Short mmCIF file of C-alpha atoms in Angstrom, two decimals:
data_model
loop_
_atom_site.label_atom_id
_atom_site.label_comp_id
_atom_site.label_asym_id
_atom_site.label_seq_id
_atom_site.Cartn_x
_atom_site.Cartn_y
_atom_site.Cartn_z
CA UNK N 1 109.39 -105.98 153.34
CA UNK N 2 110.26 -106.45 156.84
CA UNK N 3 113.42 -106.95 158.16
CA UNK N 4 113.43 -110.66 158.18
CA UNK N 5 112.56 -110.99 154.44
CA UNK N 6 115.66 -108.03 153.58
CA UNK N 7 118.19 -110.00 155.50
CA UNK N 8 116.58 -113.21 154.22
CA UNK N 9 116.66 -112.12 150.50
CA UNK N 10 119.99 -110.53 151.31
CA UNK N 11 121.58 -113.80 152.42
CA UNK N 12 120.04 -115.68 149.52
CA UNK N 13 121.85 -113.34 146.86
CA UNK N 14 125.53 -113.37 148.97
CA UNK N 15 124.97 -117.14 149.06
CA UNK N 16 124.42 -117.47 145.40
CA UNK N 17 127.23 -114.93 144.51
CA UNK N 18 129.59 -116.92 146.71
CA UNK N 19 128.95 -120.20 145.12
CA UNK N 20 129.35 -118.14 141.67
CA UNK N 21 132.89 -117.03 143.29
CA UNK N 22 133.84 -120.64 144.18
CA UNK N 23 133.11 -121.98 140.74
CA UNK N 24 135.11 -119.03 139.30
CA UNK N 25 138.07 -119.51 141.55
CA UNK N 26 137.95 -123.31 140.98
CA UNK N 27 137.67 -122.69 137.02
CA UNK N 28 140.57 -120.23 136.96
CA UNK N 29 143.01 -122.75 138.60
CA UNK N 30 142.23 -125.00 135.97
CA UNK N 31 142.32 -122.25 133.31
CA UNK N 32 145.99 -121.42 134.40
CA UNK N 33 147.51 -124.10 133.21
CA UNK N 34 148.82 -124.14 129.68
CA UNK N 35 150.12 -126.88 127.00
CA UNK N 36 153.76 -126.77 126.79
CA UNK N 37 153.53 -125.80 123.17
CA UNK N 38 151.32 -122.62 123.58
CA UNK N 39 153.95 -119.76 124.05
CA UNK N 40 153.35 -116.35 125.44
CA UNK N 41 154.59 -113.41 123.47
CA UNK N 42 158.29 -112.09 124.39
CA UNK N 43 158.62 -110.38 127.53
CA UNK N 44 155.47 -112.06 129.29
CA UNK N 45 155.54 -112.00 133.02
CA UNK N 46 155.62 -115.50 134.67
CA UNK N 47 152.02 -117.45 134.01
CA UNK N 48 150.53 -116.18 137.26
CA UNK N 49 151.58 -112.63 137.00
CA UNK N 50 150.48 -112.62 133.55
CA UNK N 51 147.11 -113.76 133.98
CA UNK N 52 146.74 -110.71 136.52
CA UNK N 53 148.21 -108.17 134.16
CA UNK N 54 146.90 -109.35 130.67
CA UNK N 55 143.48 -107.24 130.14
CA UNK N 56 142.85 -109.53 127.04
CA UNK N 57 142.93 -106.35 124.84
CA UNK N 58 144.65 -107.93 121.68
CA UNK N 59 146.78 -104.89 121.00
CA UNK N 60 150.06 -107.02 120.88
CA UNK N 61 148.02 -109.70 118.36
CA UNK N 62 147.30 -106.59 116.22
CA UNK N 63 150.85 -105.14 116.41
CA UNK N 64 152.51 -108.52 115.45
CA UNK N 65 153.74 -107.86 111.82
CA UNK N 66 153.98 -111.61 111.01
CA UNK N 67 150.40 -112.26 112.58
CA UNK N 68 151.69 -115.07 114.65
CA UNK N 69 149.56 -114.30 117.95
CA UNK N 70 146.03 -115.33 118.85
CA UNK N 71 143.67 -114.69 121.64
CA UNK N 72 142.76 -117.76 123.51
CA UNK N 73 139.03 -118.70 122.93
CA UNK N 74 136.30 -120.16 125.21
CA UNK N 75 137.39 -124.11 125.29
CA UNK N 76 140.83 -123.40 124.39
CA UNK N 77 143.54 -124.83 126.87
CA UNK N 78 144.55 -121.28 127.61
CA UNK N 79 143.06 -118.84 129.50
CA UNK N 80 140.06 -117.01 127.57
CA UNK N 81 141.22 -113.73 125.45
CA UNK N 82 145.19 -114.06 126.54
CA UNK N 83 147.65 -114.01 123.56
CA UNK N 84 149.63 -117.22 122.64
CA UNK N 85 151.37 -118.69 119.64
CA UNK N 86 152.40 -121.78 118.86
CA UNK N 87 155.61 -122.36 117.37
CA UNK N 88 155.78 -125.12 115.36
CA UNK N 89 153.05 -123.30 113.13
CA UNK N 90 153.91 -119.76 113.26
CA UNK N 91 157.03 -119.12 115.38
CA UNK N 92 158.18 -115.60 116.71
CA UNK N 93 160.09 -113.78 114.12
CA UNK N 94 162.31 -112.09 116.66
CA UNK N 95 161.60 -108.06 115.67
CA UNK N 96 164.32 -106.05 116.83
CA UNK N 97 161.65 -103.45 117.82
CA UNK N 98 159.43 -105.95 119.61
CA UNK N 99 156.21 -104.31 118.65
CA UNK N 100 153.94 -106.74 120.80
CA UNK N 101 155.83 -105.45 124.05
CA UNK N 102 155.16 -101.77 122.92
CA UNK N 103 151.65 -102.30 122.20
CA UNK N 104 150.97 -103.68 125.83
CA UNK N 105 149.06 -101.37 127.77
CA UNK N 106 149.70 -103.16 131.31
CA UNK N 107 153.19 -104.39 131.28
CA UNK N 108 151.79 -108.03 130.89
CA UNK N 109 154.49 -107.74 128.20
CA UNK N 110 157.46 -106.19 130.35
CA UNK N 111 158.43 -102.91 128.73
CA UNK N 112 161.94 -103.70 130.46
CA UNK N 113 162.53 -106.00 127.57
CA UNK N 114 164.42 -103.84 125.15
CA UNK N 115 166.58 -106.42 123.55
CA UNK N 116 164.55 -109.15 122.02
CA UNK N 117 167.34 -111.84 122.39
CA UNK N 118 166.93 -111.29 126.21
CA UNK N 119 163.34 -112.45 126.26
CA UNK N 120 162.67 -116.01 127.50
CA UNK N 121 159.42 -117.37 125.97
CA UNK N 122 160.42 -121.02 126.06
CA UNK N 123 163.33 -123.42 125.49
CA UNK N 124 163.42 -125.77 122.78
CA UNK N 125 163.83 -129.60 123.43
CA UNK N 126 165.19 -132.39 121.44
CA UNK N 127 161.81 -134.49 122.33
CA UNK N 128 162.46 -137.50 119.66
CA UNK N 129 166.18 -138.91 119.41
CA UNK N 130 164.81 -141.80 117.56
CA UNK N 131 163.82 -139.88 114.42
CA UNK N 132 166.53 -137.26 114.63
CA UNK N 133 168.78 -138.30 111.84
CA UNK N 134 171.77 -136.86 113.52
CA UNK N 135 171.51 -139.47 116.28
CA UNK N 136 171.61 -142.10 113.38
CA UNK N 137 174.98 -140.53 111.72
CA UNK N 138 173.52 -138.32 109.33
CA UNK N 139 174.41 -134.73 109.23
CA UNK N 140 171.24 -132.72 108.75
CA UNK N 141 172.11 -129.75 111.26
CA UNK N 142 169.18 -127.65 110.02
CA UNK N 143 168.19 -126.84 113.33
CA UNK N 144 171.51 -125.76 113.82
CA UNK N 145 171.68 -123.63 110.95
CA UNK N 146 168.13 -122.11 110.91
CA UNK N 147 168.49 -121.21 114.78
CA UNK N 148 168.64 -117.38 114.76
CA UNK N 149 171.28 -117.20 117.34
CA UNK N 150 173.73 -119.37 115.23
CA UNK N 151 176.00 -121.28 117.24
CA UNK N 152 174.75 -120.18 121.01
CA UNK N 153 171.71 -121.55 121.25
CA UNK N 154 172.26 -124.92 119.36
CA UNK N 155 175.74 -126.40 119.17
CA UNK N 156 176.41 -129.55 117.46
CA UNK N 157 178.16 -131.84 119.75
CA UNK N 158 180.59 -134.29 118.13
CA UNK N 159 180.36 -137.70 119.47
CA UNK N 160 181.73 -141.10 118.35
CA UNK N 161 179.43 -143.04 116.07
CA UNK N 162 179.58 -146.64 117.53
CA UNK N 163 177.03 -147.95 114.91
CA UNK N 164 179.82 -147.69 112.05
CA UNK N 165 182.76 -147.46 114.53
CA UNK N 166 184.74 -145.04 112.50
CA UNK N 167 182.52 -141.95 111.91
CA UNK N 168 181.12 -139.12 114.03
CA UNK N 169 177.66 -138.20 115.31
CA UNK N 170 176.90 -134.48 115.11
CA UNK N 171 174.19 -134.42 117.94
CA UNK N 172 172.01 -130.87 118.43
CA UNK N 173 172.55 -129.52 121.89
CA UNK N 174 170.16 -126.96 123.22
CA UNK N 175 171.71 -124.12 125.33
CA UNK N 176 169.30 -123.12 127.73
CA UNK N 177 170.95 -119.73 128.53
CA UNK N 178 170.83 -118.46 124.93
CA UNK N 179 167.87 -120.57 123.45
CA UNK N 180 164.93 -118.75 121.86
CA UNK N 181 163.67 -121.72 120.13
CA UNK N 182 162.29 -120.04 117.01
CA UNK N 183 162.68 -121.54 113.82
CA UNK N 184 164.25 -125.05 114.85
CA UNK N 185 160.84 -126.30 115.61
CA UNK N 186 160.08 -126.03 111.89
CA UNK N 187 162.71 -128.38 110.74
CA UNK N 188 161.07 -131.48 111.38
CA UNK N 189 158.84 -130.81 108.44
CA UNK N 190 161.88 -131.38 106.11
CA UNK N 191 161.79 -135.12 107.32
CA UNK N 192 158.15 -135.77 106.51
CA UNK N 193 158.86 -134.78 102.82
CA UNK N 194 162.14 -136.47 102.26
CA UNK N 195 162.15 -138.97 99.49
CA UNK N 196 161.59 -142.43 101.75
CA UNK N 197 164.19 -144.39 99.68
CA UNK N 198 166.89 -142.17 100.71
CA UNK N 199 166.09 -142.65 104.54
CA UNK N 200 164.82 -145.10 106.92
CA UNK N 201 160.91 -145.31 106.68
CA UNK N 202 160.82 -144.10 110.28
CA UNK N 203 161.49 -140.76 109.46
CA UNK N 204 158.38 -140.31 106.99
CA UNK N 205 156.46 -141.55 110.12
CA UNK N 206 158.11 -138.54 111.97
CA UNK N 207 155.59 -136.10 110.96
CA UNK N 208 155.84 -134.67 114.51
CA UNK N 209 159.14 -133.29 115.23
CA UNK N 210 162.09 -134.17 117.20
CA UNK N 211 162.25 -130.59 118.79
CA UNK N 212 159.59 -128.98 120.39
CA UNK N 213 159.45 -125.77 122.17
CA UNK N 214 158.60 -125.64 125.93
CA UNK N 215 156.93 -122.45 127.20
CA UNK N 216 158.32 -120.64 129.71
CA UNK N 217 161.88 -119.69 129.08
CA UNK N 218 162.65 -118.26 125.55
CA UNK N 219 164.34 -116.05 123.67
CA UNK N 220 164.16 -114.57 119.94
CA UNK N 221 165.80 -112.81 117.02
CA UNK N 222 164.25 -112.25 113.48
CA UNK N 223 165.46 -115.21 111.47
CA UNK N 224 164.38 -113.09 108.13
CA UNK N 225 167.06 -110.67 108.90
CA UNK N 226 169.78 -112.80 108.80
CA UNK N 227 173.05 -111.55 107.52
CA UNK N 228 174.52 -114.79 107.29
CA UNK N 229 174.79 -116.66 103.57
CA UNK N 230 172.12 -119.51 103.48
CA UNK N 231 173.69 -122.40 104.78
CA UNK N 232 174.35 -124.55 101.76
CA UNK N 233 172.81 -127.74 103.72
CA UNK N 234 169.32 -126.29 103.03
CA UNK N 235 169.73 -125.99 99.36
CA UNK N 236 171.05 -129.31 98.52
CA UNK N 237 167.56 -130.83 99.85
CA UNK N 238 165.09 -131.75 96.90
CA UNK N 239 163.13 -128.71 95.85
CA UNK N 240 160.16 -127.97 97.61
CA UNK N 241 161.29 -128.62 100.71
CA UNK N 242 162.83 -125.34 101.60
CA UNK N 243 158.96 -123.76 101.15
CA UNK N 244 157.54 -126.65 102.99
CA UNK N 245 159.49 -126.05 106.31
CA UNK N 246 159.53 -122.43 106.12
CA UNK N 247 162.90 -122.18 106.66
CA UNK N 248 163.83 -118.59 105.70
CA UNK N 249 166.54 -118.44 102.89
CA UNK D 1 98.03 -104.73 133.08
CA UNK D 2 99.46 -102.97 129.56
CA UNK D 3 98.41 -104.98 126.23
CA UNK D 4 101.61 -106.14 124.68
CA UNK D 5 100.10 -106.53 121.43
CA UNK D 6 99.41 -102.76 120.97
CA UNK D 7 102.44 -101.55 122.79
CA UNK D 8 104.30 -98.53 120.93
CA UNK D 9 100.94 -98.03 118.58
CA UNK D 10 100.15 -94.92 120.53
CA UNK D 11 103.50 -93.29 119.87
CA UNK D 12 103.41 -94.55 116.41
CA UNK D 13 100.38 -92.81 115.90
CA UNK D 14 101.25 -89.96 117.47
CA UNK D 15 104.94 -89.20 116.51
CA UNK D 16 105.23 -91.54 113.30
CA UNK D 17 107.35 -94.88 113.18
CA UNK D 18 110.98 -93.02 112.86
CA UNK D 19 110.40 -90.92 115.61
CA UNK D 20 108.76 -93.52 118.17
CA UNK D 21 112.23 -95.27 117.53
CA UNK D 22 114.59 -92.72 117.28
CA UNK D 23 117.04 -93.72 120.04
CA UNK D 24 116.69 -97.23 119.63
CA UNK D 25 117.86 -96.85 116.18
CA UNK D 26 120.41 -94.16 117.11
CA UNK D 27 121.68 -97.01 120.02
CA UNK D 28 121.83 -99.62 117.29
CA UNK D 29 123.63 -97.36 115.11
CA UNK D 30 126.21 -96.75 117.70
CA UNK D 31 126.53 -100.42 118.97
CA UNK D 32 126.88 -101.50 115.25
CA UNK D 33 129.17 -98.70 114.64
CA UNK D 34 131.77 -99.22 117.26
CA UNK D 35 131.92 -102.67 116.37
CA UNK D 36 132.47 -101.63 112.77
CA UNK D 37 135.11 -99.20 113.53
CA UNK D 38 136.99 -102.29 115.41
CA UNK D 39 136.12 -104.79 112.47
CA UNK D 40 137.40 -102.34 109.57
CA UNK D 41 140.71 -103.40 110.64
CA UNK D 42 140.70 -107.08 110.36
CA UNK D 43 138.38 -106.99 107.56
CA UNK D 44 139.24 -104.48 105.48
CA UNK D 45 142.57 -103.53 106.26
CA UNK D 46 141.40 -99.90 107.79
CA UNK D 47 142.91 -99.56 111.07
CA UNK D 48 140.94 -96.97 112.64
CA UNK D 49 141.04 -98.47 115.83
CA UNK D 50 142.83 -101.70 117.40
CA UNK D 51 142.47 -103.82 120.30
CA UNK D 52 138.64 -104.00 122.00
CA UNK D 53 136.66 -102.59 124.97
CA UNK D 54 139.33 -103.83 127.05
CA UNK D 55 141.90 -101.49 125.67
CA UNK D 56 142.19 -100.01 122.44
CA UNK D 57 144.02 -97.50 120.43
CA UNK D 58 142.34 -95.23 117.68
CA UNK D 59 144.41 -93.95 114.75
CA UNK D 60 147.81 -95.00 116.49
CA UNK D 61 147.05 -91.82 118.61
CA UNK D 62 144.15 -92.04 121.14
CA UNK D 63 144.36 -94.99 124.00
CA UNK D 64 141.11 -96.02 125.58
CA UNK D 65 141.06 -98.48 128.45
CA UNK D 66 138.32 -100.25 130.37
CA UNK D 67 138.46 -98.79 134.03
CA UNK D 68 136.74 -101.97 135.17
CA UNK D 69 139.55 -104.38 133.96
CA UNK D 70 142.40 -102.52 134.64
CA UNK D 71 141.07 -102.08 138.09
CA UNK D 72 141.04 -105.88 138.18
CA UNK D 73 144.35 -106.04 136.73
CA UNK D 74 145.76 -103.65 139.64
CA UNK D 75 144.10 -105.36 142.24
CA UNK D 76 146.33 -108.34 141.07
CA UNK D 77 149.27 -105.97 141.43
CA UNK D 78 150.09 -104.25 137.95
CA UNK D 79 151.19 -101.30 137.44
CA UNK D 80 149.90 -99.89 133.94
CA UNK D 81 151.66 -98.20 131.74
CA UNK D 82 150.97 -94.47 130.92
CA UNK D 83 148.89 -95.33 127.96
CA UNK D 84 146.39 -97.27 129.74
CA UNK D 85 146.44 -94.52 132.70
CA UNK D 86 145.48 -91.75 130.12
CA UNK D 87 142.75 -94.27 128.35
CA UNK D 88 141.13 -94.91 131.70
CA UNK D 89 140.90 -91.32 132.62
CA UNK D 90 139.47 -90.53 129.43
CA UNK D 91 136.98 -93.23 129.59
CA UNK D 92 136.10 -92.44 133.24
CA UNK D 93 135.39 -88.69 132.13
CA UNK D 94 133.36 -89.62 129.24
CA UNK D 95 130.87 -92.16 131.11
CA UNK D 96 130.79 -89.67 133.92
CA UNK D 97 129.55 -86.98 131.56
CA UNK D 98 127.05 -88.96 129.62
CA UNK D 99 126.00 -91.49 132.41
CA UNK D 100 128.04 -94.43 133.06
CA UNK D 101 125.21 -97.17 132.06
CA UNK D 102 125.17 -95.39 128.61
CA UNK D 103 128.07 -98.05 128.14
CA UNK D 104 125.46 -100.43 128.74
CA UNK D 105 122.83 -99.34 126.21
CA UNK D 106 124.95 -97.43 123.86
CA UNK D 107 128.14 -99.57 123.66
CA UNK D 108 127.97 -102.94 124.90
CA UNK D 109 127.15 -105.70 122.19
CA UNK D 110 125.51 -107.79 124.62
CA UNK D 111 122.51 -105.44 124.93
CA UNK D 112 121.43 -106.06 121.86
CA UNK D 113 121.21 -109.85 122.91
CA UNK D 114 119.34 -108.94 125.79
CA UNK D 115 116.96 -106.38 124.16
CA UNK D 116 116.05 -109.10 121.86
CA UNK D 117 115.17 -111.47 124.81
CA UNK D 118 113.30 -108.79 126.00
CA UNK D 119 111.45 -107.97 122.71
CA UNK D 120 110.80 -111.53 122.14
CA UNK D 121 109.44 -111.71 125.85
CA UNK D 122 106.79 -109.15 124.76
CA UNK D 123 105.90 -110.58 121.40
CA UNK D 124 105.46 -114.28 123.25
CA UNK D 125 103.64 -112.35 126.14
CA UNK D 126 106.23 -114.14 128.60
CA UNK D 127 105.44 -112.63 131.81
CA UNK D 128 106.57 -115.00 134.36
CA UNK D 129 110.19 -113.88 136.00
CA UNK D 130 111.91 -115.29 138.35
CA UNK D 131 112.76 -112.93 141.75
CA UNK D 132 116.52 -112.02 141.83
CA UNK D 133 117.48 -108.96 143.67
CA UNK D 134 118.87 -106.22 141.70
CA UNK D 135 121.46 -105.70 144.40
CA UNK D 136 122.80 -108.95 142.89
CA UNK D 137 125.15 -107.34 140.48
CA UNK D 138 126.95 -105.16 143.15
CA UNK D 139 127.46 -108.57 144.94
CA UNK D 140 128.90 -109.50 141.66
CA UNK D 141 130.86 -106.35 141.18
CA UNK D 142 132.41 -106.68 144.90
CA UNK D 143 133.25 -110.74 143.93
CA UNK D 144 134.98 -109.73 140.86
CA UNK D 145 137.48 -107.60 142.35
CA UNK D 146 138.07 -109.54 145.51
CA UNK D 147 138.89 -112.57 143.25
CA UNK D 148 142.19 -111.21 141.77
CA UNK D 149 143.13 -110.30 145.47
CA UNK D 150 142.66 -113.88 146.94
CA UNK D 151 142.98 -116.18 143.52
CA UNK D 152 146.30 -116.55 141.81
CA UNK D 153 144.69 -116.80 138.70
CA UNK D 154 144.71 -113.24 137.67
CA UNK D 155 141.89 -111.31 136.46
CA UNK D 156 139.16 -114.27 137.10
CA UNK D 157 136.25 -112.18 135.79
CA UNK D 158 137.61 -112.11 132.31
CA UNK D 159 137.95 -115.82 132.18
CA UNK D 160 133.59 -115.63 131.55
CA UNK D 161 132.73 -112.08 131.05
CA UNK D 162 130.37 -112.36 128.34
CA UNK D 163 130.57 -108.66 127.86
CA UNK D 164 134.25 -108.85 126.82
CA UNK D 165 133.70 -112.35 125.40
CA UNK D 166 131.04 -111.36 122.95
CA UNK D 167 132.93 -108.06 121.81
CA UNK D 168 136.27 -109.89 121.47
CA UNK D 169 134.33 -112.71 119.68
CA UNK D 170 133.16 -110.62 116.82
CA UNK D 171 136.53 -108.63 116.56
CA UNK D 172 138.93 -111.44 116.99
CA UNK D 173 137.43 -115.06 117.16
CA UNK D 174 134.38 -116.09 119.02
CA UNK D 175 135.43 -119.94 119.61
CA UNK D 176 132.54 -121.34 122.29
CA UNK D 177 131.74 -117.93 123.29
CA UNK D 178 128.34 -118.17 121.62
CA UNK D 179 127.58 -120.47 124.13
CA UNK D 180 127.51 -118.11 126.78
CA UNK D 181 125.67 -115.62 124.70
CA UNK D 182 122.95 -117.99 123.97
CA UNK D 183 122.92 -118.95 127.45
CA UNK D 184 122.49 -115.30 128.41
CA UNK D 185 119.59 -114.71 125.77
CA UNK D 186 117.70 -117.82 127.09
CA UNK D 187 118.23 -116.55 130.58
CA UNK D 188 116.83 -113.62 129.74
CA UNK D 189 114.12 -115.02 127.66
CA UNK D 190 112.85 -117.74 129.95
CA UNK D 191 114.00 -117.24 133.57
CA UNK D 192 114.27 -113.66 134.51
CA UNK D 193 113.00 -110.24 132.58
CA UNK D 194 116.28 -108.28 131.78
CA UNK D 195 117.95 -111.12 133.95
CA UNK D 196 121.43 -110.35 133.02
CA UNK D 197 121.96 -106.55 132.27
CA UNK D 198 119.44 -105.58 134.90
CA UNK D 199 120.20 -107.90 137.79
CA UNK D 200 123.66 -109.77 137.68
CA UNK D 201 126.14 -107.86 135.05
CA UNK D 202 128.98 -106.44 137.37
CA UNK D 203 130.32 -104.57 134.55
CA UNK D 204 127.00 -102.48 134.36
CA UNK D 205 127.52 -102.08 138.19
CA UNK D 206 130.64 -100.71 137.75
CA UNK D 207 129.60 -98.33 135.05
CA UNK D 208 126.39 -97.64 137.34
CA UNK D 209 128.86 -96.28 140.16
CA UNK D 210 131.28 -94.43 137.71
CA UNK D 211 127.85 -92.34 136.55
CA UNK D 212 126.04 -92.21 139.67
CA UNK D 213 126.38 -88.32 139.54
CA UNK D 214 126.26 -87.86 136.03
CA UNK D 215 125.13 -84.35 134.88
CA UNK D 216 123.23 -86.21 131.61
CA UNK D 217 119.90 -87.50 132.39
CA UNK D 218 116.67 -88.47 131.30
CA UNK D 219 113.47 -86.43 132.92
CA UNK D 220 110.04 -86.40 132.84
CA UNK D 221 109.55 -82.68 132.67
CA UNK D 222 105.86 -83.05 131.24
CA UNK D 223 104.78 -85.41 133.65
CA UNK D 224 101.76 -83.74 133.72
CA UNK D 225 100.79 -85.17 130.21
CA UNK D 226 101.31 -88.52 131.44
CA UNK D 227 98.35 -90.52 130.40
CA UNK D 228 99.49 -93.38 132.72
CA UNK D 229 99.48 -95.88 129.81
CA UNK D 230 102.29 -97.74 131.63
CA UNK D 231 104.08 -98.30 128.29
CA UNK D 232 107.32 -96.96 129.74
CA UNK D 233 107.46 -99.24 132.34
CA UNK D 234 107.09 -102.21 130.23
CA UNK D 235 109.92 -101.37 127.88
CA UNK D 236 112.13 -99.83 130.58
CA UNK D 237 115.02 -102.02 131.27
CA UNK D 238 115.29 -100.43 134.59
CA UNK D 239 111.47 -99.93 135.29
CA UNK D 240 112.10 -99.05 139.13
CA UNK D 241 113.84 -95.76 138.25
CA UNK D 242 110.92 -93.99 136.42
CA UNK D 243 108.34 -93.98 139.20
CA UNK D 244 110.04 -91.13 141.62
CA UNK D 245 110.36 -88.81 138.49
CA UNK D 246 107.03 -89.60 136.96
CA UNK D 247 104.65 -90.17 139.97
CA UNK D 248 106.62 -87.91 142.33
CA UNK D 249 104.99 -84.71 141.84
CA UNK D 250 103.06 -84.90 144.71
CA UNK D 251 105.88 -85.77 146.99
CA UNK D 252 108.08 -83.06 145.72
CA UNK D 253 110.20 -85.27 143.82
CA UNK D 254 112.32 -84.11 141.07
CA UNK D 255 111.51 -84.94 137.61
CA UNK D 256 114.79 -85.95 136.64
CA UNK D 257 115.33 -89.66 136.60
CA UNK D 258 118.06 -89.36 139.01
CA UNK D 259 118.96 -93.28 139.93
CA UNK D 260 122.10 -94.33 138.33
CA UNK D 261 120.65 -97.66 137.26
CA UNK D 262 119.14 -95.72 134.15
CA UNK D 263 120.85 -96.36 131.13
CA UNK D 264 120.07 -93.35 129.54
CA UNK D 265 118.78 -95.98 126.75
CA UNK D 266 115.83 -93.57 125.94
CA UNK D 267 113.38 -95.87 125.14
CA UNK D 268 111.02 -94.22 127.27
CA UNK D 269 111.05 -91.00 125.22
CA UNK D 270 110.69 -92.90 122.14
CA UNK D 271 107.31 -94.97 123.33
CA UNK D 272 105.64 -92.07 125.11
CA UNK D 273 102.89 -90.59 123.10
CA UNK D 274 102.64 -87.63 125.13
CA UNK D 275 106.27 -86.70 125.14
CA UNK D 276 106.67 -86.98 128.74
CA UNK D 277 110.23 -87.80 128.84
CA UNK D 278 113.50 -86.16 127.48
CA UNK D 279 117.07 -85.83 127.87
CA UNK D 280 118.32 -82.98 130.07
CA UNK D 281 120.54 -81.79 132.74
CA UNK D 282 120.67 -83.41 136.15
CA UNK D 283 119.26 -80.31 137.66
CA UNK D 284 116.35 -79.66 135.68
CA UNK D 285 113.86 -79.36 138.21
CA UNK D 286 114.56 -75.74 138.26
CA UNK D 287 113.22 -75.60 134.49
CA UNK D 288 110.27 -77.83 135.22
CA UNK D 289 109.20 -75.21 137.92
CA UNK D 290 109.69 -72.24 135.80
CA UNK D 291 107.90 -74.26 133.10
CA UNK D 292 105.05 -75.04 135.39
CA UNK D 293 104.90 -71.25 136.54
CA UNK D 294 105.18 -70.09 133.05
CA UNK D 295 102.16 -72.48 132.17
CA UNK D 296 100.29 -71.21 134.79
CA UNK D 297 101.00 -67.75 133.91
CA UNK D 298 99.78 -68.27 130.52
CA UNK D 299 96.62 -69.93 131.79
CA UNK D 300 97.24 -73.48 130.48
CA UNK D 301 95.78 -75.85 132.97
CA UNK D 302 98.07 -78.23 134.52
#
């Protein structure tokens, strides 16, 4: 091989690899945008830093006692191999010892996080006021009651009910400084199963929630470890609802 | 040119089937055994090893971390936990001792796919191959280490790395990763012989560098016995490493396969009917000289 061939070959290889690099760079840009309902585990660094820190080992997934974490697959809308959960199907249970963070070998889940209530995984948002029965003057308050940080993350804001003219509306209001958005997102499942005669049929259609969780900032506590007595409102609903909506009683 | 239809027959005749497939079987046991250890947890609830090849925890005690992945993470600005650092040191030490590319031939799950492609190539008599430089993998390595520095997407290579994708796919969930694996299989089968592992894969390139001075090496100590059947060149995934050791006697070259491209897979040991090759130390040359002198002294014709 003469010098010209050698340089030619080298240039060819370098160009090829360079093109691969461009492709990878562009792909990584696309892959770093995540759907709003995909939530990172507690203590996760801001997304850009997280993608640099997470080595996709899945140890957090393995150490999650409630098996709510998944690793992104190829083709998912979350970066390949990185952990996430979807609060609506399996919310973070806010373990006090935060085993997923302890398992993380690279600080992608920040080991500085000692108090699970300090974590900011996402934020609950009331997205569907039309279907939230509180806005229609009915006292639901389930989201308020199932909230692990009861009274602080969601408050019920009493307003005048202009429809009847003499009653009150108890409007759920999420407070971002305390919200962990853990269990409230399961509440809408209630409505799907409620007897249609009791409520407007629109609520039957409300298979998807009034409340969702947006990734980014969020906080947690183990609902299962409540010391509160079960709110009576939960048990007054028809049998079967309680298990359907996974409210821990 | 080697007759592919009778490849390995001499070795089987001389040593028997098992002895002429010994290291191939051991490698498969190693590759599948490692997968089995990781799968025992999710499948049977026996949590011997948790995690995957990127980082794992064995018996809740022994951390092991892939230095290549962690290096990429550190280049994007991560300060790893102590466990990860300990894990990396153990892994680096291990691969330094046994040979870096032992990762490729004894651990990596993609090896089973590319070996299958290479085997099928031989069976179907596919000899065409495109000319990709074997240095491409180093360019890829450099690229994958630069990307975390310049792109905000973090460990970019891990988005597409087929090695971790396949292992994670088997241990966690595969998703569409099989497309990638099928792609590599077809690439190796139809486009380039040993195309992925021998030319492109930066993971292999990284471990190649880790093991560049490894003490455990394959050697051709009995190179005088070579009958030029050329079968070792055919089955070797990095055939360029054999010649200096096997044919370098006149040039005064060591009979040890010194190139760190060698994956220590031991296929040449298996396939050789004359038992030319064996595992040994890096500095086996002295033994070689000694043996030759010994043979000459005993009147053995060299």
